[in-house]
Short mmCIF file of C-alpha atoms and ligand atoms in Angstrom, two decimals:
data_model
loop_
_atom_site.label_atom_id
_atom_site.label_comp_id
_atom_site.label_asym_id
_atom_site.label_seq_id
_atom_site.Cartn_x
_atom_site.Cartn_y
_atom_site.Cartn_z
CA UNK H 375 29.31 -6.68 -20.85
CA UNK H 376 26.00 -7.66 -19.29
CA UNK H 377 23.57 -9.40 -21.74
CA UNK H 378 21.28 -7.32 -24.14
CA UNK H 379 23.89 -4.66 -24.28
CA UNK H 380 23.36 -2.41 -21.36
CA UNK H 381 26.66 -1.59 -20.40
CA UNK H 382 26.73 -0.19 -16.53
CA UNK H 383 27.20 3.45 -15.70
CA UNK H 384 30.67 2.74 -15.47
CA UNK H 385 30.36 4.62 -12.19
CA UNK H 386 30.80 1.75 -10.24
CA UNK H 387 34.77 1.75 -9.92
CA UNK H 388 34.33 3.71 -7.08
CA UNK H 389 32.24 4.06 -3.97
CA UNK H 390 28.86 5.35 -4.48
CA UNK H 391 26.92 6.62 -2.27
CA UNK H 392 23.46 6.00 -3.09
CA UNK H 393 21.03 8.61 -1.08
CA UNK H 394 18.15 8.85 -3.80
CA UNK H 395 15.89 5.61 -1.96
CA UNK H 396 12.61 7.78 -2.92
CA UNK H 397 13.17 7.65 -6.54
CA UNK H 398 13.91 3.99 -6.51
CA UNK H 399 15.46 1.34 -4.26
CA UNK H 400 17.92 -1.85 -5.12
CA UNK H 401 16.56 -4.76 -5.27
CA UNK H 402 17.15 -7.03 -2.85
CA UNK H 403 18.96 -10.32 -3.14
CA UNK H 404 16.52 -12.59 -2.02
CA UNK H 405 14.02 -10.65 -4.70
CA UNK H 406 15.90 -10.87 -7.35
CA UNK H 407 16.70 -14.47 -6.41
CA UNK H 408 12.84 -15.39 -6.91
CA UNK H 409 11.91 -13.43 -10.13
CA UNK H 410 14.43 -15.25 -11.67
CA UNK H 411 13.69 -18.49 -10.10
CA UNK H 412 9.89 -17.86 -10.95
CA UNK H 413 11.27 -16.37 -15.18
CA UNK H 414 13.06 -19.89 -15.10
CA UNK H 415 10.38 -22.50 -13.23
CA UNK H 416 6.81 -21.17 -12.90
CA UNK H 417 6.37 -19.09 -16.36
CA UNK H 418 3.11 -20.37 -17.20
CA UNK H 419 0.10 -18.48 -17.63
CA UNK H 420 -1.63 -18.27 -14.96
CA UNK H 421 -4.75 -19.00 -16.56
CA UNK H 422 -3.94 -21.95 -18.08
CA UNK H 423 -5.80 -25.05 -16.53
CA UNK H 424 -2.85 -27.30 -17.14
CA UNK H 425 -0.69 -28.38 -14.04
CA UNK H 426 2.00 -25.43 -15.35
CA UNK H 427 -0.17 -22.30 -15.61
CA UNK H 428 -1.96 -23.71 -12.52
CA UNK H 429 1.17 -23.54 -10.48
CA UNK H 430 2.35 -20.41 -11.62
CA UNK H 431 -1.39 -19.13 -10.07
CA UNK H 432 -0.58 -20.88 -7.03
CA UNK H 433 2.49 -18.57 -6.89
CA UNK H 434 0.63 -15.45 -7.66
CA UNK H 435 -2.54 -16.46 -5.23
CA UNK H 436 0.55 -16.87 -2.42
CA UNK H 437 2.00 -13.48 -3.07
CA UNK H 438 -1.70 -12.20 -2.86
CA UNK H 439 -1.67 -13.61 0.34
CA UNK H 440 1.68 -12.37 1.51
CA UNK H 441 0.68 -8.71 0.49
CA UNK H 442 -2.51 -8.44 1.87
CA UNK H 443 -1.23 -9.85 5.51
CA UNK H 444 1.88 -7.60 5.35
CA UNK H 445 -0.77 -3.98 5.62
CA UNK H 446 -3.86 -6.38 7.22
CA UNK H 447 -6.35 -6.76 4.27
CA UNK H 448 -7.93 -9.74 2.68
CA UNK H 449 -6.25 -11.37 -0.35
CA UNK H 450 -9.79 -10.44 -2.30
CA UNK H 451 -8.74 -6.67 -1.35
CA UNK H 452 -5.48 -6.78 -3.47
CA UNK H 453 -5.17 -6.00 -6.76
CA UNK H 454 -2.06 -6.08 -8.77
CA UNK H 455 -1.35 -3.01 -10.92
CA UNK H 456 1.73 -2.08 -12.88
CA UNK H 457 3.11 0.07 -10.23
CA UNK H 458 1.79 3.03 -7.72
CA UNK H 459 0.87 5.89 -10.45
CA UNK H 460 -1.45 3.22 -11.60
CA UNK H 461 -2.45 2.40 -8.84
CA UNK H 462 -3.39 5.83 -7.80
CA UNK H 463 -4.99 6.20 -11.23
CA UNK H 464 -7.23 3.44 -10.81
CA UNK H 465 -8.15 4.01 -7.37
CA UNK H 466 -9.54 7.75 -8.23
CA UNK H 467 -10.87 6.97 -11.25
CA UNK H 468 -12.79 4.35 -9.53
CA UNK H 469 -14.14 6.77 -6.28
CA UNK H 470 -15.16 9.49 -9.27
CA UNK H 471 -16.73 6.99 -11.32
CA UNK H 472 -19.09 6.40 -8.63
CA UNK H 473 -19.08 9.82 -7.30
CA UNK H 474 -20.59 10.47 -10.73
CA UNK H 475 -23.41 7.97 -11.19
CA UNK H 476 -24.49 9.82 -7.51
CA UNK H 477 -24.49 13.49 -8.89
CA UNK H 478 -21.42 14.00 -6.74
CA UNK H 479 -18.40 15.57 -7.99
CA UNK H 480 -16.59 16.82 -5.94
CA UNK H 481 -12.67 15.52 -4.50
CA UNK H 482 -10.44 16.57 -1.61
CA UNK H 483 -6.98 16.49 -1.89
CA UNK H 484 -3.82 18.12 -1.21
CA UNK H 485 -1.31 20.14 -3.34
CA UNK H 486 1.64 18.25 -2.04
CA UNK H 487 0.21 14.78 -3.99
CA UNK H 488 2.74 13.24 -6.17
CA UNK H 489 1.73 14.02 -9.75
CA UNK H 490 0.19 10.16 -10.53
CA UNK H 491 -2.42 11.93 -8.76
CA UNK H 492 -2.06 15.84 -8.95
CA UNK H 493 -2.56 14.99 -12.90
CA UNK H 494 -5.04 12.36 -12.37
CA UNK H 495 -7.08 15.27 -10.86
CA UNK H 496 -6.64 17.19 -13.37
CA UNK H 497 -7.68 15.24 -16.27
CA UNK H 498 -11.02 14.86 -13.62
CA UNK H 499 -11.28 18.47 -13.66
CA UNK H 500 -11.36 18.56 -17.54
CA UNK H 501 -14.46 16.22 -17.26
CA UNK H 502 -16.11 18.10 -15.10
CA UNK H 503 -15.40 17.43 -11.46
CA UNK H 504 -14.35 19.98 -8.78
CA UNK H 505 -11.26 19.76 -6.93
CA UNK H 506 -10.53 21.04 -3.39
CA UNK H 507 -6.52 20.97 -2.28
CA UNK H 508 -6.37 21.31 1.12
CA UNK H 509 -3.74 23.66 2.52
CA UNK H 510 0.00 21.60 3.76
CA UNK H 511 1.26 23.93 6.20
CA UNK H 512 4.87 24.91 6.68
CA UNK H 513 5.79 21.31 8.93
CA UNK H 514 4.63 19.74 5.95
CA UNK H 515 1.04 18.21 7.70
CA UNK H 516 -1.65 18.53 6.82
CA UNK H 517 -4.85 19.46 9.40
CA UNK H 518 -7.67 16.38 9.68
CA UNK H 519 -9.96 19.13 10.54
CA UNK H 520 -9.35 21.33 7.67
CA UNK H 521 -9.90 18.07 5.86
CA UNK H 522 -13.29 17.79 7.27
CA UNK H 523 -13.99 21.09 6.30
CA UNK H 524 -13.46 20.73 2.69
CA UNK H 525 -16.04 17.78 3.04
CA UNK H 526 -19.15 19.13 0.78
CA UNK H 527 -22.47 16.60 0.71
CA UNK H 528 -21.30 16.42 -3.39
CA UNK H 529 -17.97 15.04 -2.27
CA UNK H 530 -17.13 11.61 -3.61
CA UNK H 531 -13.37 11.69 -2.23
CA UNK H 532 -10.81 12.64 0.38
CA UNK H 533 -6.82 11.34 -1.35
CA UNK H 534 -4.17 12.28 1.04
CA UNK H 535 -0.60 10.84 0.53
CA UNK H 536 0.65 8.91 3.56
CA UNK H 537 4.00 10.15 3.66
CA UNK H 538 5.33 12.70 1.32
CA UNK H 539 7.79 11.64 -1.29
CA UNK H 540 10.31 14.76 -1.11
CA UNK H 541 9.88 16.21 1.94
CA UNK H 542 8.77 12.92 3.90
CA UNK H 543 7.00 14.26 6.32
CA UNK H 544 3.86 11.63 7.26
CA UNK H 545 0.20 12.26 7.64
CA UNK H 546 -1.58 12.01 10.41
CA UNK H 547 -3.62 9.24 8.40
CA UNK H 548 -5.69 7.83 11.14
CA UNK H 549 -7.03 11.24 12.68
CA UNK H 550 -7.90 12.20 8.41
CA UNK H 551 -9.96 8.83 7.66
CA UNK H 552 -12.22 8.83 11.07
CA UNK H 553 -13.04 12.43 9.19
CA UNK H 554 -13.86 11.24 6.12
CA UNK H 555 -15.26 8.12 7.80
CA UNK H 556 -17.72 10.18 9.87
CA UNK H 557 -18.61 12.27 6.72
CA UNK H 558 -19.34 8.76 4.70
CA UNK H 559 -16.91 9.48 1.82
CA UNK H 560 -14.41 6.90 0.00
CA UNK H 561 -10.50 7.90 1.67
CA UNK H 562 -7.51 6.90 -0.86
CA UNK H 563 -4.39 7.22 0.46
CA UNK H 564 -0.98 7.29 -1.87
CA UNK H 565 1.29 5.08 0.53
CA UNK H 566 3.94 4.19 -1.97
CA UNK H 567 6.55 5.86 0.28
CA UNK H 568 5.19 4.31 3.35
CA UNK H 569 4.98 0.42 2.74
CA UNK H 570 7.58 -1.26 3.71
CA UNK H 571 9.20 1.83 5.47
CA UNK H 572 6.68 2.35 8.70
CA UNK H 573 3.58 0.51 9.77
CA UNK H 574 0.84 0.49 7.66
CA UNK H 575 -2.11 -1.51 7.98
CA UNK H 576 -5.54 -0.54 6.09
CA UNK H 577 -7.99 -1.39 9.39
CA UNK H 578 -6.41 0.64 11.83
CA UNK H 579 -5.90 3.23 9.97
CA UNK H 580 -9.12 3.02 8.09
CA UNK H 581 -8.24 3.56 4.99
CA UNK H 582 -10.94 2.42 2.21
CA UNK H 583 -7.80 2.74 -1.01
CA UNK H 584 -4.31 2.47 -0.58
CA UNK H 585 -1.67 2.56 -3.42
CA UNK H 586 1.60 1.20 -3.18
CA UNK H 587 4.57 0.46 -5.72
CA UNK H 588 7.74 -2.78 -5.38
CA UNK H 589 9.92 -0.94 -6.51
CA UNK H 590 9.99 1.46 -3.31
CA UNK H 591 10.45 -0.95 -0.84
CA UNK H 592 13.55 -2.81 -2.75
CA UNK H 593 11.07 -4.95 -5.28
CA UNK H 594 11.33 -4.72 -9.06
CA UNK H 595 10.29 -1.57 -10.95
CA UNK H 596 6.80 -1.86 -13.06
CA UNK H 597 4.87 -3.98 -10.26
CA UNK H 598 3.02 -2.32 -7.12
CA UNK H 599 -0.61 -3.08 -6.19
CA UNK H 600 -3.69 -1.22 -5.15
CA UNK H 601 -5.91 -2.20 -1.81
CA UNK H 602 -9.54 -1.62 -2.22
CA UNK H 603 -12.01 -2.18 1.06
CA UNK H 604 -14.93 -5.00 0.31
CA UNK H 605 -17.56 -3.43 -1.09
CA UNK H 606 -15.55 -0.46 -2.96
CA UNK H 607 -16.56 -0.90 -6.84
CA UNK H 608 -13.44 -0.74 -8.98
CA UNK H 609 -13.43 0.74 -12.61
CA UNK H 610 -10.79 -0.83 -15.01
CA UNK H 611 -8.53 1.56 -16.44
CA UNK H 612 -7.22 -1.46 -18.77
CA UNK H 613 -9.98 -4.04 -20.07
CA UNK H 614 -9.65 -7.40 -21.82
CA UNK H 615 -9.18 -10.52 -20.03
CA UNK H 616 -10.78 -11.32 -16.73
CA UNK H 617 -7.43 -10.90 -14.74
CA UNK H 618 -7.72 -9.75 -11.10
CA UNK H 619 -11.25 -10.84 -10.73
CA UNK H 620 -12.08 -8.32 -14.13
CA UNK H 621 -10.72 -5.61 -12.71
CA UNK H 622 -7.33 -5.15 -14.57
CA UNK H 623 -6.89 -7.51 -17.50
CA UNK H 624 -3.39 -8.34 -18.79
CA UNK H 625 -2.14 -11.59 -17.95
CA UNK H 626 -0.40 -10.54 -14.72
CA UNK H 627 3.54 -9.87 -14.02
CA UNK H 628 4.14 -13.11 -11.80
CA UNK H 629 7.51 -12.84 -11.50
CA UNK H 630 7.61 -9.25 -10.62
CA UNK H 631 4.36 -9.96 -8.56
CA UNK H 632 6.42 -13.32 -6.53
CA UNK H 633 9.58 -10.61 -6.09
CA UNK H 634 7.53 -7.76 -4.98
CA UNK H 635 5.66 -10.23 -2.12
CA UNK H 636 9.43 -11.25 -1.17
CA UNK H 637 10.44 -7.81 -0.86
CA UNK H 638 7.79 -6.44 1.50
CA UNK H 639 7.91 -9.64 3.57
CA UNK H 640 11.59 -9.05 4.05
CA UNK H 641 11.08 -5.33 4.65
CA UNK H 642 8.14 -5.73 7.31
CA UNK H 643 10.25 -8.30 9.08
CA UNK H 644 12.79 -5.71 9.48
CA UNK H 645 11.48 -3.02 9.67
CA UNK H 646 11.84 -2.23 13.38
CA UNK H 647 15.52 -2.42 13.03
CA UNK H 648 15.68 -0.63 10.03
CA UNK H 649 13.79 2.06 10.63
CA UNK H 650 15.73 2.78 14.40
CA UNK H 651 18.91 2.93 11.83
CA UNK H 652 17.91 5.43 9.42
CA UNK H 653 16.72 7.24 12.18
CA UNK H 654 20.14 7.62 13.79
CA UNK H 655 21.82 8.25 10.34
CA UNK H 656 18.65 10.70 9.32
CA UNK H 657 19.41 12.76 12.67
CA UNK H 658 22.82 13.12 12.35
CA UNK H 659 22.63 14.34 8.99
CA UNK H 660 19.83 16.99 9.91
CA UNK H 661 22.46 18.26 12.62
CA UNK H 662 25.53 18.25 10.48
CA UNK H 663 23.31 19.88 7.43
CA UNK H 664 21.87 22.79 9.66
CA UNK H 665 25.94 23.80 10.66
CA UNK H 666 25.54 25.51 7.20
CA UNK H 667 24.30 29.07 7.21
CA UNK H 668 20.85 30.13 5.71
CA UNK H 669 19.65 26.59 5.40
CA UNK H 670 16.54 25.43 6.71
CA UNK H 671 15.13 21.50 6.77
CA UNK H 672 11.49 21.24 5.22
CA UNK H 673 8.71 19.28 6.99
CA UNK H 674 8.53 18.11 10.06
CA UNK H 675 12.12 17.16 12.01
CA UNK H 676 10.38 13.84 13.79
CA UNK H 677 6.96 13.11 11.99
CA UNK H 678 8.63 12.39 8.92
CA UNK H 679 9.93 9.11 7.20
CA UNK H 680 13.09 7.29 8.75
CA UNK H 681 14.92 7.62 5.84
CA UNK H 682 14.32 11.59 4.61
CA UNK H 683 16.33 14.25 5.06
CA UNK H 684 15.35 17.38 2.62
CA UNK H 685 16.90 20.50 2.99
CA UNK H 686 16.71 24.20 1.21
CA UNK H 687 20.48 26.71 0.95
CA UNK H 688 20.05 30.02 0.14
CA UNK H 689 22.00 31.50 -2.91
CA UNK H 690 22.30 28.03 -4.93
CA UNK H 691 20.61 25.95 -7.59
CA UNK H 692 19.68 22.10 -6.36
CA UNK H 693 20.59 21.23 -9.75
CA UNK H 694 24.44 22.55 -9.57
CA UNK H 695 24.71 20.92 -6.04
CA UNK H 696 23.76 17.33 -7.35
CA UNK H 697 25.72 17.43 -10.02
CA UNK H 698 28.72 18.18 -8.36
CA UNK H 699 27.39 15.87 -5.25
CA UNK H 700 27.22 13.37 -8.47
CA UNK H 701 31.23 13.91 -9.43
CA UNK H 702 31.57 13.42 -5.65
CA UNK H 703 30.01 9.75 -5.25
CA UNK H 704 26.94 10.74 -3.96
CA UNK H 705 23.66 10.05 -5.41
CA UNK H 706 20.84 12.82 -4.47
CA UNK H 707 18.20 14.67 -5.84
CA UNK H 708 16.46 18.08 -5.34
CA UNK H 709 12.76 16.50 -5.47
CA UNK H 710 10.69 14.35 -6.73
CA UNK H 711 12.68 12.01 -10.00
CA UNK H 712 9.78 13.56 -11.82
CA UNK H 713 10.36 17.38 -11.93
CA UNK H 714 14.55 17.10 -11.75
CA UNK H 715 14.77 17.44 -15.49
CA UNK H 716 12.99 20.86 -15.24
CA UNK H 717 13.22 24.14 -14.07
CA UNK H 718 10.36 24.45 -12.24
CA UNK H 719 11.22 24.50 -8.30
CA UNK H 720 9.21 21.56 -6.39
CA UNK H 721 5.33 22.48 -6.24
CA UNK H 722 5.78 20.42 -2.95
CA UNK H 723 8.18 23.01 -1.56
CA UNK H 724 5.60 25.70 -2.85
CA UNK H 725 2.96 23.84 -1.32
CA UNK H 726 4.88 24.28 2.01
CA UNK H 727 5.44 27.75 1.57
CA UNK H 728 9.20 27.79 0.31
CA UNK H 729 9.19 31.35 -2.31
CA UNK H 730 10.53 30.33 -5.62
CA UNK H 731 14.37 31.63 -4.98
CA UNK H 732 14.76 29.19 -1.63
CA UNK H 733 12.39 26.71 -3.28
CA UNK H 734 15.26 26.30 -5.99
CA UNK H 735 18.01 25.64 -3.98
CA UNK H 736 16.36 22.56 -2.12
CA UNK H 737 18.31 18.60 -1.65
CA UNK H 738 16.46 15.53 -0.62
CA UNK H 739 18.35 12.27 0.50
CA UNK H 740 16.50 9.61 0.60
CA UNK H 741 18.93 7.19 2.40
CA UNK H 742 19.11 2.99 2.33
CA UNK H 743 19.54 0.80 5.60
CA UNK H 744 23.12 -0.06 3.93
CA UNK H 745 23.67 3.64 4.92
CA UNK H 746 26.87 3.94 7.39
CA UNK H 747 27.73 6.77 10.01
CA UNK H 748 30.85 7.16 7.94
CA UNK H 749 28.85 7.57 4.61
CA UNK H 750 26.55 10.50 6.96
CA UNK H 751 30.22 11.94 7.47
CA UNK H 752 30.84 12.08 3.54
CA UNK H 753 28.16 13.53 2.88
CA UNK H 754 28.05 16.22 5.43
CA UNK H 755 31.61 17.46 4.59
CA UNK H 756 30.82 16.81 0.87
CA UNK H 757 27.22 19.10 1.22
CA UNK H 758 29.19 21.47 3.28
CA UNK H 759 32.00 21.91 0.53
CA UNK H 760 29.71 22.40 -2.40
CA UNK H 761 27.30 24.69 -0.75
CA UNK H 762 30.22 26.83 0.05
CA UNK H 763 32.10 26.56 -3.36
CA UNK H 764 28.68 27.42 -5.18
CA UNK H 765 28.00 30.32 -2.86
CA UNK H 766 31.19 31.93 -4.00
CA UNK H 767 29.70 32.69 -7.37
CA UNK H 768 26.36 32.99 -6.95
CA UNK H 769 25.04 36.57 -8.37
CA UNK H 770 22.00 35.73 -5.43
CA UNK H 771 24.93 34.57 -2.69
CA UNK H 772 26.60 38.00 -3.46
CA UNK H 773 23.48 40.53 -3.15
CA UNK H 774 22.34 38.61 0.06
CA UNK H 775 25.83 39.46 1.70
CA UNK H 776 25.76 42.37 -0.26
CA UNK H 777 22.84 43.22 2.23
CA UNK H 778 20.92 44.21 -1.55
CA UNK H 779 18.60 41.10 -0.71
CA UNK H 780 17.47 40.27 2.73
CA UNK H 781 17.62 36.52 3.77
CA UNK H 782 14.95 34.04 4.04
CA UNK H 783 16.23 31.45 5.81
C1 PLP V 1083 7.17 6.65 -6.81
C2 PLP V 1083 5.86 7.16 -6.39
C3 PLP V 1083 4.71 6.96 -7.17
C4 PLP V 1083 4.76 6.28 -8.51
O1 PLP V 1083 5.03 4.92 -8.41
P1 PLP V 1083 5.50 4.12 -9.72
O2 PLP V 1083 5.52 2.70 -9.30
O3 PLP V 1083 6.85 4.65 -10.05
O4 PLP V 1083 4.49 4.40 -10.77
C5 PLP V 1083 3.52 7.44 -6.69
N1 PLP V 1083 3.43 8.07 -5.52
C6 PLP V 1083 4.51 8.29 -4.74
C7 PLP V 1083 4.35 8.99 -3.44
C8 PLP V 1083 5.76 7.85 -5.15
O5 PLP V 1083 6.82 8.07 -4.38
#
C-alpha cells in the first residue's frame, strides 16, 4: 500500500485507456522527478535570507524564467497562482477592479467560458457590472467582429477562452485581441487548454492576460500561473506576505512551481511531434466515430485542439456510455470534470446550439501522446458497441425509429 493510505483504484490490473487529458493529465517522469528532488533538497523558504531559502528562490526565479520564455513574456509578467480557476479569478477581478475606479463596467465574454470564469462573472454581476456573452456559433468559434461589436466605451474587458475545454475547438485569438486592441480595452484569455498543447505566445497574439494551469500540460495539480502585460495593475485576491512582488501572498508552492516549469519545457520541446500524433489518432477516431448513425462531432473538425474529439448520439445518456466505456478500460467523459456529477447537459453544447435531448447524449476524449492506433481501434469498436447496446433500450431510441420523434442529427 502506498504511504498515507491511499490505496490505488485497483483498476490498474488491466489496461486502461486513459482518454480524459482535459480533466487532468499524468505527470510526467521527469516532473515528478524534480518536485521530489526540490521536497527533498531546496525546501527552504524562499524568503529566507540564509544560503537555504536563498537557493530555493533561485529555483523559483529559474522556473519564472522558464515559464515566461516558453509563451514569450518577461519573468516580471508571471505570476504564480494556485492553478488556472485562480488564475482566471485574479485576472478579471483585476481588469473590473480598474474598470471600476473608471466608471466602466461593462465585460465581454462568451457563454462557452469554463465556469472559473462563467461564475467569476457572475459574482461581478451581483456587484454591479454588466456582462455581454458573445454568441459561439455552431463550429464552436467565435466571430472577432461580433466581438468588436459588443465593445461599449464603458467596457473594461473582452475574456475569450483560447481553446475550449470540451469541445476543443480554438479561437481565432489573434484576429479577437487586434479588436479589443484597436478599441483600447484589457483582453484575458483562459489558455489552460492551450499551453503546452499548441503555440502560444502572449506578443503575437497580443494578449494583455493569459491563464494557464500544470496540471494540464502533465505538471502537478494545484500550481498554474497567470501572465499579466507590463503596466496591467493586478488586484490580490489573497493578501498577506509580499509574495509575487505583493500580488499573491502565500509563501509560494516551489516544488510544484520547479515541476510545473519542467513540464511545459518538456511539452514545448515536443510539441511539434506531439501534436502531428494526436492529430493522426484524433482523425481517425472522428472517422471511425461518425460510422455510427445519428451522431454528429461538435466544433470545428480542423480548428480544434490536437488532442479533442467530442461527439453527440442520439437516443442515449453520456453518463450510461462512460460508465460502461469505464467497465470497458476506457477513461472518458461527457464534458467538462465539472458538470459530470450533474444532470444538467453541457452549457457549452447549449452554447453551440445542441437542444437539451442531443446535448445529453454527448462524449469528449481528450486523448494523451501515449495514445496508440490500436488504443483508437478499442475505442472505436468499444463506442460503437455501447452506443448500439444502449440504443436498444432507450424509450428516446425507440420513438425516433418509431418515426414518433424526428431526428436531429
Ligand atoms: C481545467 C481548466 C481550468 C481550471 O484549472 P484548475 O487548475 O483546475 O483550477 C480553467 N479553465 C479551463 C479551460 C480548464 O480546462
Amino acid at each position: 500500500m502506498p504511504p498515507g493510505g491511499f490505496t490505488a483504484s485497483g483498476k490498474e490490473s488491466y489496461a486502461v485507456i486513459y482518454a480524459d487529458n482535459a480533466a487532468t493529465t499524468r505527470m510526467s517522469e521527469a516532473a515528478m522527478d524534480t518536485m521530489v528532488a526540490m521536497m527533498k533538497e531546496s525546501w527552504g523558504n524562499p524568503s529566507s535570507l540564509y544560503a537555504h531559502g536563498q537557493e530555493a528562490k533561485e529555483v523559483l526565479e529559474k522556473a519564472r524564467k522558464d515559464i515566461a520564455e516558453a509563451i514569450g513574456a518577461s519573468p516580471r509578467e508571471i505570476i504564480f497562482t494556485s492553478g488556472g480557476s485562480e488564475a482566471d479569478n485574479q485576472a478579471i477581478r483585476s481588469a473590473a477592479a480598474l474598470g471600476r475606479k473608471q466608471g466602466k463596467m461593462h465585460i465581454v465574454s462568451t457563454a462557452f467560458e469554463h465556469h472559473a470564469v462563467l461564475h467569476t462573472l457572475d459574482a461581478l454581476r451581483e456587484e454591479g457590472f454588466e456582462v455581454t456573452l458573445v454568441d459561439v456559433h455552431e463550429n464552436g468559434l467565435v466571430v472577432p467582429e461580433e466581438v468588436g461589436e459588443a465593445i461599449r466605451e464603458d467596457t473594461c474587458l473582452v475574456t475569450v477562452m483560447y481553446a475550449n475545454n470540451e469541445i476543443g475547438t480554438v479561437q481565432p485569438i489573434r484576429e479577437i485581441s487586434a479588436v479589443c486592441r484597436k478599441r483600447n480595452v484589457i483582453f484575458h484569455t483562459d489558455a489552460v487548454q492551450a499551453v503546452g498543447h499548441i503555440p502560444v505566445n502572449v506578443e503575437e497574439d497580443g494578449v494583455d492576460m493569459l491563464s494557464a494551469s500544470a496540471h494540464k500540460f502533465h505538471g502537478p495539480k494545484g500550481v498554474g500561473f497567470l501572465y499579466a502585460r507590463k503596466g496591467i495593475r493586478l488586484k490580490n485576491l489573497i493578501e498577506g506576505g509580499a509574495q509575487e512582488r505583493g500580488k499573491r501572498a502565500g509563501t509560494e508552492n516551489v516544488p510544484g512551481i520547479a515541476a510545473m516549469a519542467v513540464a511545459l519545457k518538456e511539452a514545448c520541446a515536443n510539441m511539434e511531434g506531439n501534436a502531428a500524433h494526436l492529430t493522426k489518432i484524433r482523425d481517425r477516431l472522428i472517422a471511425g466515430l461518425r460510422e455510427i448513425p445519428h451522431a454528429a462531432l461538435n466544433g470545428d473538425e480542423t480548428r480544434r485542439l490536437p488532442g479533442n474529439v467530442n461527439f453527440c448520439f442520439e437516443g442515449i445518456e453520456g453518463e450510461s456510455l462512460l460508465l460502461l466505456l469505464d467497465d470497458r478500460g476506457i477513461c472518458a467523459s461527457s464534458g467538462s470534470a465539472c458538470t459530470s456529477g450533474s444532470l444538467d447537459p453541457s452549457h457549452v453544447l447549449l452554447a453551440i446550439g445542441r437542444v437539451h435531448d442531443v446535448a445529453h447524449g454527448s462524449l469528449r476524449l481528450s486523448i494523451g501522446e501515449d495514445i496508440t492506433g490500436e488504443d483508437a481501434e478499442n475505442i472505436i469498436r468499444n463506442v460503437k458497441e455501447v452506443v448500439s447496446y444502449l440504443r436498444g433500450f432507450s424509450p428516446i431510441w425507440r420513438d425516433l425509429t418509431a418515426g414518433k420523434k424526428a431526428f436531429i442529427l
